Amino acid sequence: MQLNLTKPVCFFDLETTGVNISKDRVVEISILKVFPNGNKESKTWLVNPEMPIPPEVSNIHGITDERVANEPTFAALAKEINTMIKDSDLAGFNSNRFDIPLLAEEMLRAEVDFDMKGRVAIDVQTIFHKMEKRTLSAAYKFYCDKNLENAHSAEADTLATYEVLKAQLDRYDDLENDTKFLAEFSAHKKFADFAGFINYNKEGEECFSFGKHKNKRVLDVLEKEPGYFGWLLNADFPLYTKKVLTAIKLRTFNNKI
């Protein structure tokens, strides 16, 4: 089954120095852009992370410090990557919880604005876990009857993810061939930021999801405890979380004018 698209969707995968969204960096990114007419465009970049790659991580994806020493940094690639994805919905495997949040951090470090307004995100892993509960390699074998060669290669994982989603649409009649439906089906609890520090209450208002102000409205906390905002901006939170908090703070200020 071919995807029923109204706009392009970019399947992408990151290989990184680790799994800490705030601190770890991209060492490889692969993007497969699928257009509504079925045409495809793909690009893979090796990236110098400007920090050591732990040996145990290199053992997983095979990318070493030496391999990326002479590759461009993410900052040097950010505008090219953004040009490729800015008109598209996004899709990946565990992308809602990892790849999109980390991509957002890298973009913001490179001073390229990034948000998900006007587009949706499809997490193929969530669809898989809701339906079968296995890994990407198992999903590829289960849905496509193929062995995933070069697992943890960004390009191989990206192509496999694209094929798995098409096979999922073929297999499950209750999955609609519509990016908005697939994004909603593959979404976890909705958060205002990618990392999950700010969620929404039943009224759709932003609330803290952690610490001493857990479940309290962000607007109330920032008004009653102004110093907390400064602490958050200086603490080790993801850049995107700080961006969301700043937007809420500015909204509060504008409402008072």
Tab-separated table of C-alpha atoms in Angstrom:
chain	number	residue	atom	x	y	z
A	1	MET	CA	0.000	0.000	0.000
A	2	GLN	CA	1.273	3.466	-0.898
A	3	LEU	CA	0.965	6.267	1.632
A	4	ASN	CA	-1.950	8.645	1.133
A	5	LEU	CA	-0.232	12.018	1.548
A	6	THR	CA	-1.366	15.614	1.295
A	7	LYS	CA	2.156	16.930	1.947
A	8	PRO	CA	5.619	15.331	2.009
A	9	VAL	CA	6.620	13.160	4.964
A	10	CYS	CA	10.248	12.808	6.023
A	11	PHE	CA	11.215	9.482	7.549
A	12	PHE	CA	14.405	9.994	9.494
A	13	ASP	CA	16.744	8.272	11.912
A	14	LEU	CA	19.555	9.541	14.125
A	15	GLU	CA	22.650	7.773	15.356
A	16	THR	CA	24.035	9.607	18.357
A	17	THR	CA	26.678	9.699	21.085
A	18	GLY	CA	24.101	8.468	23.613
A	19	VAL	CA	20.513	8.807	24.770
A	20	ASN	CA	20.602	12.008	26.840
A	21	ILE	CA	18.496	14.466	24.850
A	22	SER	CA	20.058	17.526	26.483
A	23	LYS	CA	23.709	16.514	26.237
A	24	ASP	CA	24.227	13.930	23.488
A	25	ARG	CA	24.839	14.796	19.860
A	26	VAL	CA	24.091	13.436	16.396
A	27	VAL	CA	26.807	11.440	14.585
A	28	GLU	CA	24.664	10.368	11.618
A	29	ILE	CA	21.324	11.439	10.218
A	30	SER	CA	19.456	9.877	7.341
A	31	ILE	CA	16.291	11.308	5.785
A	32	LEU	CA	13.952	9.684	3.292
A	33	LYS	CA	11.505	12.273	1.954
A	34	VAL	CA	8.376	10.809	0.377
A	35	PHE	CA	6.228	13.126	-1.755
A	36	PRO	CA	2.449	12.887	-2.330
A	37	ASN	CA	3.047	11.759	-5.922
A	38	GLY	CA	5.178	8.839	-4.682
A	39	ASN	CA	8.541	10.340	-5.595
A	40	LYS	CA	11.331	9.921	-3.046
A	41	GLU	CA	14.434	11.859	-2.119
A	42	SER	CA	17.023	10.580	0.344
A	43	LYS	CA	20.117	11.980	1.995
A	44	THR	CA	22.510	10.692	4.683
A	45	TRP	CA	25.106	12.744	6.538
A	46	LEU	CA	27.869	11.720	8.895
A	47	VAL	CA	28.277	14.390	11.561
A	48	ASN	CA	31.179	15.442	13.758
A	49	PRO	CA	29.543	15.616	17.220
A	50	GLU	CA	32.332	17.764	18.684
A	51	MET	CA	32.534	15.377	21.624
A	52	PRO	CA	33.913	11.846	22.108
A	53	ILE	CA	31.719	8.909	21.090
A	54	PRO	CA	31.744	6.370	23.958
A	55	PRO	CA	33.226	3.000	22.834
A	56	GLU	CA	30.128	1.134	23.996
A	57	VAL	CA	27.995	3.343	21.729
A	58	SER	CA	30.380	2.914	18.772
A	59	ASN	CA	30.010	-0.853	19.265
A	60	ILE	CA	26.276	-0.465	18.584
A	61	HIS	CA	26.229	1.731	15.460
A	62	GLY	CA	29.822	1.286	14.260
A	63	ILE	CA	30.621	5.004	14.078
A	64	THR	CA	33.893	5.966	15.762
A	65	ASP	CA	35.609	9.261	16.566
A	66	GLU	CA	38.052	8.651	13.721
A	67	ARG	CA	35.263	8.115	11.197
A	68	VAL	CA	33.628	11.485	11.880
A	69	ALA	CA	36.739	13.543	12.675
A	70	ASN	CA	36.724	15.277	9.277
A	71	GLU	CA	32.946	15.407	8.800
A	72	PRO	CA	30.930	18.649	9.108
A	73	THR	CA	29.368	19.618	12.426
A	74	PHE	CA	25.604	19.686	12.852
A	75	ALA	CA	25.746	23.490	12.928
A	76	ALA	CA	27.272	23.425	9.442
A	77	LEU	CA	24.521	21.080	8.182
A	78	ALA	CA	21.526	22.486	10.052
A	79	LYS	CA	20.211	24.825	7.346
A	80	GLU	CA	20.484	22.131	4.655
A	81	ILE	CA	18.675	19.619	6.863
A	82	ASN	CA	16.010	22.152	7.792
A	83	THR	CA	15.419	23.004	4.134
A	84	MET	CA	14.746	19.328	3.443
A	85	ILE	CA	12.266	18.817	6.289
A	86	LYS	CA	10.602	22.190	6.895
A	87	ASP	CA	7.656	21.592	4.528
A	88	SER	CA	7.053	18.033	5.704
A	89	ASP	CA	5.451	15.903	8.360
A	90	LEU	CA	7.928	13.701	10.225
A	91	ALA	CA	8.051	9.945	10.799
A	92	GLY	CA	10.447	7.582	12.503
A	93	PHE	CA	10.897	4.665	14.873
A	94	ASN	CA	10.708	5.861	18.505
A	95	SER	CA	10.958	9.329	16.976
A	96	ASN	CA	8.409	11.039	19.234
A	97	ARG	CA	10.387	10.174	22.357
A	98	PHE	CA	13.944	10.399	21.057
A	99	ASP	CA	14.758	11.461	17.493
A	100	ILE	CA	12.496	14.529	17.272
A	101	PRO	CA	13.453	15.897	20.724
A	102	LEU	CA	17.166	15.436	20.016
A	103	LEU	CA	16.840	16.900	16.510
A	104	ALA	CA	15.112	19.928	18.035
A	105	GLU	CA	18.016	20.385	20.477
A	106	GLU	CA	20.587	20.229	17.682
A	107	MET	CA	18.624	22.710	15.559
A	108	LEU	CA	18.273	25.178	18.411
A	109	ARG	CA	21.992	24.898	19.272
A	110	ALA	CA	22.662	25.778	15.634
A	111	GLU	CA	20.302	28.769	15.976
A	112	VAL	CA	17.801	27.300	13.523
A	113	ASP	CA	14.267	27.587	14.878
A	114	PHE	CA	12.400	24.292	15.129
A	115	ASP	CA	8.871	23.405	16.156
A	116	MET	CA	6.062	21.102	15.086
A	117	LYS	CA	3.419	23.730	14.359
A	118	GLY	CA	1.582	22.965	11.160
A	119	ARG	CA	2.817	19.391	10.881
A	120	VAL	CA	2.362	16.022	12.526
A	121	ALA	CA	4.675	13.239	13.653
A	122	ILE	CA	4.118	9.527	13.033
A	123	ASP	CA	5.924	7.137	15.389
A	124	VAL	CA	6.046	3.745	13.676
A	125	GLN	CA	7.366	2.116	16.849
A	126	THR	CA	4.242	3.117	18.765
A	127	ILE	CA	1.999	1.657	16.077
A	128	PHE	CA	4.107	-1.502	16.167
A	129	HIS	CA	4.043	-1.750	19.967
A	130	LYS	CA	0.292	-1.205	20.057
A	131	MET	CA	-0.178	-3.928	17.469
A	132	GLU	CA	2.644	-6.418	18.053
A	133	LYS	CA	5.092	-5.125	20.736
A	134	ARG	CA	8.535	-5.882	19.234
A	135	THR	CA	11.737	-4.198	17.945
A	136	LEU	CA	12.491	-2.683	14.520
A	137	SER	CA	14.353	-5.817	13.362
A	138	ALA	CA	11.426	-7.982	14.475
A	139	ALA	CA	8.964	-5.558	12.888
A	140	TYR	CA	10.830	-5.736	9.585
A	141	LYS	CA	10.813	-9.529	9.703
A	142	PHE	CA	7.182	-9.711	10.829
A	143	TYR	CA	5.682	-7.205	8.398
A	144	CYS	CA	8.045	-7.420	5.422
A	145	ASP	CA	9.433	-10.967	5.840
A	146	LYS	CA	12.962	-9.579	5.458
A	147	ASN	CA	16.010	-9.634	7.705
A	148	LEU	CA	17.260	-6.177	8.665
A	149	GLU	CA	20.862	-6.066	7.515
A	150	ASN	CA	23.101	-3.355	8.999
A	151	ALA	CA	20.744	-2.621	11.900
A	152	HIS	CA	21.731	0.608	13.681
A	153	SER	CA	22.869	2.073	10.391
A	154	ALA	CA	20.751	5.202	10.048
A	155	GLU	CA	20.090	4.590	6.346
A	156	ALA	CA	19.101	0.929	6.804
A	157	ASP	CA	16.860	1.761	9.776
A	158	THR	CA	15.207	4.634	7.882
A	159	LEU	CA	14.371	2.524	4.828
A	160	ALA	CA	13.125	-0.320	7.033
A	161	THR	CA	10.871	2.060	8.976
A	162	TYR	CA	9.315	3.354	5.737
A	163	GLU	CA	8.648	-0.201	4.499
A	164	VAL	CA	7.223	-1.278	7.861
A	165	LEU	CA	4.688	1.578	7.903
A	166	LYS	CA	3.442	0.690	4.423
A	167	ALA	CA	3.146	-2.972	5.458
A	168	GLN	CA	1.266	-1.974	8.627
A	169	LEU	CA	-1.282	-0.138	6.484
A	170	ASP	CA	-1.684	-3.238	4.332
A	171	ARG	CA	-2.126	-5.519	7.357
A	172	TYR	CA	-4.487	-3.542	9.622
A	173	ASP	CA	-7.831	-2.458	8.225
A	174	ASP	CA	-8.448	-0.181	11.220
A	175	LEU	CA	-5.389	1.943	10.409
A	176	GLU	CA	-6.349	4.846	8.171
A	177	ASN	CA	-3.984	5.817	5.364
A	178	ASP	CA	-3.861	9.392	6.593
A	179	THR	CA	-0.900	11.151	8.203
A	180	LYS	CA	-3.006	12.976	10.810
A	181	PHE	CA	-4.681	9.729	11.919
A	182	LEU	CA	-1.345	7.889	12.050
A	183	ALA	CA	0.242	10.706	14.035
A	184	GLU	CA	-2.592	10.691	16.578
A	185	PHE	CA	-2.553	6.886	16.761
A	186	SER	CA	1.214	6.807	17.353
A	187	ALA	CA	1.264	9.690	19.845
A	188	HIS	CA	1.907	9.225	23.543
A	189	LYS	CA	0.502	11.579	26.181
A	190	LYS	CA	0.575	15.077	24.753
A	191	PHE	CA	3.204	17.430	26.107
A	192	ALA	CA	3.907	21.083	25.379
A	193	ASP	CA	7.618	20.275	25.052
A	194	PHE	CA	9.289	17.237	23.516
A	195	ALA	CA	10.996	15.990	26.680
A	196	GLY	CA	7.809	15.786	28.745
A	197	PHE	CA	8.531	18.382	31.434
A	198	ILE	CA	5.385	20.380	30.575
A	199	ASN	CA	2.078	18.627	29.992
A	200	TYR	CA	-1.529	19.748	29.678
A	201	ASN	CA	-4.395	19.547	32.156
A	202	LYS	CA	-7.974	18.734	31.200
A	203	GLU	CA	-8.542	22.368	30.241
A	204	GLY	CA	-5.588	22.310	27.850
A	205	GLU	CA	-3.434	24.538	30.084
A	206	GLU	CA	0.318	23.958	30.449
A	207	CYS	CA	1.358	22.348	33.745
A	208	PHE	CA	4.664	21.199	35.172
A	209	SER	CA	5.040	17.414	35.177
A	210	PHE	CA	7.921	17.213	37.656
A	211	GLY	CA	9.330	18.499	40.933
A	212	LYS	CA	7.753	20.581	43.660
A	213	HIS	CA	5.323	22.216	41.221
A	214	LYS	CA	4.132	18.992	39.590
A	215	ASN	CA	0.584	19.334	38.172
A	216	LYS	CA	0.542	23.085	38.884
A	217	ARG	CA	-0.198	25.526	36.059
A	218	VAL	CA	2.962	27.022	34.608
A	219	LEU	CA	1.319	30.454	34.452
A	220	ASP	CA	0.499	30.354	38.168
A	221	VAL	CA	3.994	29.230	39.178
A	222	LEU	CA	5.760	31.858	37.070
A	223	GLU	CA	3.528	34.587	38.474
A	224	LYS	CA	3.849	33.568	42.147
A	225	GLU	CA	7.505	32.538	42.018
A	226	PRO	CA	9.311	34.665	39.382
A	227	GLY	CA	12.730	33.347	40.376
A	228	TYR	CA	11.737	29.832	39.357
A	229	PHE	CA	11.769	30.879	35.703
A	230	GLY	CA	15.381	32.044	35.962
A	231	TRP	CA	16.352	28.835	37.697
A	232	LEU	CA	14.758	26.766	34.922
A	233	LEU	CA	16.593	28.697	32.200
A	234	ASN	CA	19.944	28.174	33.931
A	235	ALA	CA	19.354	24.526	34.865
A	236	ASP	CA	20.138	21.494	32.712
A	237	PHE	CA	16.843	21.343	30.811
A	238	PRO	CA	16.535	20.822	27.039
A	239	LEU	CA	16.673	23.972	24.924
A	240	TYR	CA	13.237	23.274	23.483
A	241	THR	CA	11.733	23.064	26.980
A	242	LYS	CA	13.286	26.458	27.743
A	243	LYS	CA	11.877	27.805	24.475
A	244	VAL	CA	8.360	26.698	25.467
A	245	LEU	CA	8.706	28.185	28.951
A	246	THR	CA	9.904	31.476	27.483
A	247	ALA	CA	6.901	31.567	25.140
A	248	ILE	CA	4.559	31.018	28.099
A	249	LYS	CA	6.335	33.743	30.061
A	250	LEU	CA	6.032	36.184	27.151
A	251	ARG	CA	2.377	35.297	26.742
A	252	THR	CA	1.805	36.156	30.399
A	253	PHE	CA	3.597	39.464	29.965
A	254	ASN	CA	1.621	40.356	26.830
A	255	ASN	CA	-1.670	39.537	28.547
A	256	LYS	CA	-0.895	42.098	31.223
A	257	ILE	CA	-0.251	44.899	28.730
